Amino acid sequence: MKAVILAGGKGTRLAPYTMVFPKPLVPIGHRPVLDIIVRQLAYYGFRDIALNVGYLSELIRAYFQDGVKELDHVNLTFYKEHNPTGTAGSLCSIPDLTETFLVMNGDILTTLDYTKLISYHREKGGILTIGMHKKVHKIDLGVIETDSNGFLTYYEEKPETEYKVSMGVYVYEPKVLEYIEPGIYLDFPHLVTRLLESGEKV
């Protein structure tokens, strides 16, 4: 199976560090995040990995100019976008996505078993599967509700709300590409909306 790593963003939330190198090369211990991701994918059997690059892509290319040490069986291919087309639109620049493929952001650190995610995707028979994580959001205040007269109707101290959030790891069927126009900007949330409005299973 082919994996696509989206590594073209500017990483503005990590500024000023990302002014001089791209976010996927931010080191975790002795290795950049992107190096760890490639090794994890190789561990789960991915041999063909496409890197969709943009911002400071020459630094990413330089880091991987000799491939990945100890992983000579992994084929890395770079695809640079000259005009950003979004987290979904950029997939049109990757050739040969003719079978089920994995897509992930280039800054994801996870212990997720990709083979289990793919098996789940195939079992459910959807056109797209989104890796999900449960996120608890806590408010460190007492939350109140009142009626129209200002009288208290509800009070809860430091409530917690659990959300299901996207991890930035996805399994695609090639049919999804039919919903993406080449050269037109399209971000992932808008793609999902488009699929749901068309009655596709996500």
CSV table of C-alpha atoms in Angstrom, one decimal, residues 14-197:
chain,number,residue,atom,x,y,z
A,14,LEU,CA,5.9,26.8,15.9
A,15,ALA,CA,7.3,30.2,14.8
A,16,PRO,CA,10.0,31.5,15.1
A,17,TYR,CA,11.6,28.0,14.8
A,18,THR,CA,9.8,27.2,11.6
A,19,MET,CA,11.2,30.4,10.0
A,20,VAL,CA,14.4,28.6,9.3
A,21,PHE,CA,13.3,24.9,8.9
A,22,PRO,CA,10.0,23.1,8.2
A,23,LYS,CA,7.9,21.7,11.0
A,24,PRO,CA,8.4,18.1,9.8
A,25,LEU,CA,12.1,18.4,10.6
A,26,VAL,CA,11.6,19.6,14.2
A,27,PRO,CA,13.6,17.1,16.2
A,28,ILE,CA,12.2,14.7,18.8
A,29,GLY,CA,15.2,13.4,20.6
A,30,HIS,CA,17.8,12.7,18.0
A,31,ARG,CA,15.5,12.4,15.0
A,32,PRO,CA,13.1,14.8,13.1
A,33,VAL,CA,9.4,14.0,13.4
A,34,LEU,CA,9.3,13.1,9.7
A,35,ASP,CA,12.1,10.6,10.0
A,36,ILE,CA,10.2,8.9,12.9
A,37,ILE,CA,7.0,8.8,10.7
A,38,VAL,CA,8.8,7.2,7.8
A,39,ARG,CA,10.3,4.5,10.0
A,40,GLN,CA,6.9,3.8,11.6
A,41,LEU,CA,5.3,3.4,8.2
A,42,ALA,CA,8.1,1.1,7.1
A,43,TYR,CA,7.6,-1.0,10.2
A,44,TYR,CA,3.9,-1.5,9.2
A,45,GLY,CA,4.9,-2.6,5.8
A,46,PHE,CA,4.7,0.6,3.7
A,47,ARG,CA,7.3,0.5,0.9
A,48,ASP,CA,6.2,3.3,-1.3
A,49,ILE,CA,6.0,6.7,0.5
A,50,ALA,CA,5.1,9.9,-1.3
A,51,LEU,CA,6.1,13.2,0.4
A,52,ASN,CA,4.0,16.2,-0.6
A,53,VAL,CA,6.3,19.1,0.1
A,54,GLY,CA,6.2,22.9,-0.3
A,55,TYR,CA,7.6,25.3,2.3
A,56,LEU,CA,11.4,24.9,2.6
A,57,SER,CA,11.1,21.6,0.8
A,58,GLU,CA,14.8,21.7,-0.2
A,59,LEU,CA,15.7,21.1,3.4
A,60,ILE,CA,13.5,18.0,3.6
A,61,ARG,CA,15.0,16.7,0.3
A,62,ALA,CA,18.5,17.4,1.7
A,63,TYR,CA,17.8,15.4,4.9
A,64,PHE,CA,16.5,12.4,2.9
A,65,GLN,CA,18.9,12.7,0.0
A,66,ASP,CA,20.4,9.3,0.7
A,67,GLY,CA,17.0,7.8,1.6
A,68,VAL,CA,16.5,6.6,5.2
A,69,LYS,CA,19.4,4.9,6.9
A,70,GLU,CA,18.7,1.2,7.4
A,71,LEU,CA,15.6,1.4,5.3
A,72,ASP,CA,16.9,0.8,1.8
A,73,HIS,CA,13.7,-1.1,0.9
A,74,VAL,CA,11.6,2.0,1.2
A,75,ASN,CA,11.0,4.2,-1.8
A,76,LEU,CA,10.6,7.9,-1.0
A,77,THR,CA,9.3,10.2,-3.7
A,78,PHE,CA,8.9,13.9,-3.5
A,79,TYR,CA,6.1,16.0,-5.1
A,80,LYS,CA,6.3,19.8,-4.7
A,81,GLU,CA,3.4,22.1,-5.0
A,82,HIS,CA,4.3,25.5,-6.5
A,83,ASN,CA,0.9,26.8,-5.6
A,84,PRO,CA,-0.7,25.4,-2.4
A,85,THR,CA,-4.0,23.5,-3.1
A,86,GLY,CA,-4.9,22.5,0.4
A,87,THR,CA,-4.7,19.3,2.5
A,88,ALA,CA,-7.1,17.5,0.1
A,89,GLY,CA,-6.4,19.3,-3.2
A,90,SER,CA,-2.7,18.4,-3.0
A,91,LEU,CA,-3.5,14.7,-3.5
A,92,CYS,CA,-4.1,15.4,-7.2
A,93,SER,CA,-0.4,16.1,-7.6
A,94,ILE,CA,0.4,12.5,-6.5
A,95,PRO,CA,0.3,9.9,-9.3
A,96,ASP,CA,-0.7,6.3,-9.2
A,97,LEU,CA,-3.2,6.5,-6.3
A,98,THR,CA,-5.2,3.6,-7.9
A,99,GLU,CA,-5.6,1.5,-4.8
A,100,THR,CA,-6.5,2.0,-1.1
A,101,PHE,CA,-3.9,4.4,0.3
A,102,LEU,CA,-3.0,6.1,3.6
A,103,VAL,CA,-2.6,9.8,4.0
A,104,MET,CA,-1.2,11.6,7.1
A,105,ASN,CA,0.1,14.9,8.2
A,106,GLY,CA,3.8,15.3,8.5
A,107,ASP,CA,3.8,16.2,12.2
A,108,ILE,CA,1.9,13.3,13.7
A,109,LEU,CA,3.5,11.3,16.5
A,110,THR,CA,1.3,8.3,17.4
A,111,THR,CA,1.4,4.7,18.6
A,112,LEU,CA,-1.5,3.9,16.2
A,113,ASP,CA,-1.3,0.5,14.5
A,114,TYR,CA,-1.8,1.5,10.9
A,115,THR,CA,-2.6,-2.1,9.8
A,116,LYS,CA,-5.5,-2.2,12.3
A,117,LEU,CA,-6.8,1.2,10.9
A,118,ILE,CA,-6.7,-0.2,7.4
A,119,SER,CA,-8.4,-3.4,8.5
A,120,TYR,CA,-11.1,-1.3,10.2
A,121,HIS,CA,-11.5,0.8,7.0
A,122,ARG,CA,-12.0,-2.3,4.8
A,123,GLU,CA,-14.4,-3.9,7.3
A,124,LYS,CA,-16.7,-0.9,7.4
A,125,GLY,CA,-16.6,-0.4,3.6
A,126,GLY,CA,-16.4,3.4,3.6
A,127,ILE,CA,-14.9,5.6,1.0
A,128,LEU,CA,-12.7,7.3,3.6
A,129,THR,CA,-11.7,6.6,7.2
A,130,ILE,CA,-10.5,9.2,9.6
A,131,GLY,CA,-8.2,8.2,12.5
A,132,MET,CA,-9.9,9.4,15.7
A,133,HIS,CA,-8.7,10.4,19.1
A,134,LYS,CA,-10.8,11.2,22.2
A,135,LYS,CA,-9.9,14.6,23.6
A,136,VAL,CA,-11.2,15.8,27.0
A,137,HIS,CA,-11.7,19.6,27.4
A,138,LYS,CA,-11.9,20.8,30.9
A,139,ILE,CA,-13.1,24.2,32.0
A,140,ASP,CA,-11.5,25.3,35.3
A,141,LEU,CA,-14.5,27.4,36.4
A,142,GLY,CA,-18.0,26.8,37.6
A,143,VAL,CA,-20.4,26.8,34.6
A,144,ILE,CA,-23.9,28.2,35.2
A,145,GLU,CA,-27.1,28.5,33.1
A,146,THR,CA,-29.9,30.9,33.9
A,147,ASP,CA,-33.4,31.5,32.7
A,148,SER,CA,-34.6,34.8,31.1
A,149,ASN,CA,-35.1,36.4,34.5
A,150,GLY,CA,-31.5,35.7,35.5
A,151,PHE,CA,-32.4,32.9,38.0
A,152,LEU,CA,-30.0,30.0,38.1
A,153,THR,CA,-31.2,26.8,36.4
A,154,TYR,CA,-28.0,24.8,36.4
A,155,TYR,CA,-24.6,24.8,38.0
A,156,GLU,CA,-21.6,22.5,37.4
A,157,GLU,CA,-18.1,23.0,38.9
A,158,LYS,CA,-15.2,22.4,36.4
A,159,PRO,CA,-17.1,20.3,33.9
A,160,GLU,CA,-15.3,18.1,31.4
A,161,THR,CA,-16.5,17.5,27.8
A,162,GLU,CA,-15.2,14.7,25.7
A,163,TYR,CA,-14.8,15.2,21.9
A,164,LYS,CA,-13.9,12.9,19.1
A,165,VAL,CA,-11.2,14.6,17.1
A,166,SER,CA,-9.3,13.9,13.9
A,167,MET,CA,-5.8,12.7,14.3
A,168,GLY,CA,-4.6,13.7,10.9
A,169,VAL,CA,-4.3,10.1,9.7
A,170,TYR,CA,-6.7,8.9,7.0
A,171,VAL,CA,-7.4,5.9,4.7
A,172,TYR,CA,-8.7,6.7,1.3
A,173,GLU,CA,-10.3,4.8,-1.5
A,174,PRO,CA,-9.2,6.1,-4.9
A,175,LYS,CA,-12.9,7.0,-5.7
A,176,VAL,CA,-12.4,10.0,-3.3
A,177,LEU,CA,-10.2,11.6,-5.9
A,178,GLU,CA,-13.3,12.0,-8.1
A,179,TYR,CA,-14.5,14.6,-5.7
A,180,ILE,CA,-11.2,16.7,-5.9
A,181,GLU,CA,-10.7,19.0,-8.9
A,182,PRO,CA,-7.0,19.3,-10.0
A,183,GLY,CA,-5.4,22.6,-9.3
A,184,ILE,CA,-8.3,23.9,-7.2
A,185,TYR,CA,-7.8,24.6,-3.5
A,186,LEU,CA,-9.6,22.2,-1.2
A,187,ASP,CA,-9.0,21.5,2.4
A,188,PHE,CA,-9.8,18.2,4.1
A,189,PRO,CA,-12.9,19.4,6.1
A,190,HIS,CA,-14.5,20.7,2.9
A,191,LEU,CA,-13.7,17.4,1.2
A,192,VAL,CA,-15.5,15.5,4.0
A,193,THR,CA,-18.5,17.8,3.7
A,194,ARG,CA,-18.6,17.2,0.0
A,195,LEU,CA,-18.5,13.4,0.5
A,196,LEU,CA,-21.3,13.4,3.1
A,197,GLU,CA,-23.5,15.6,1.0
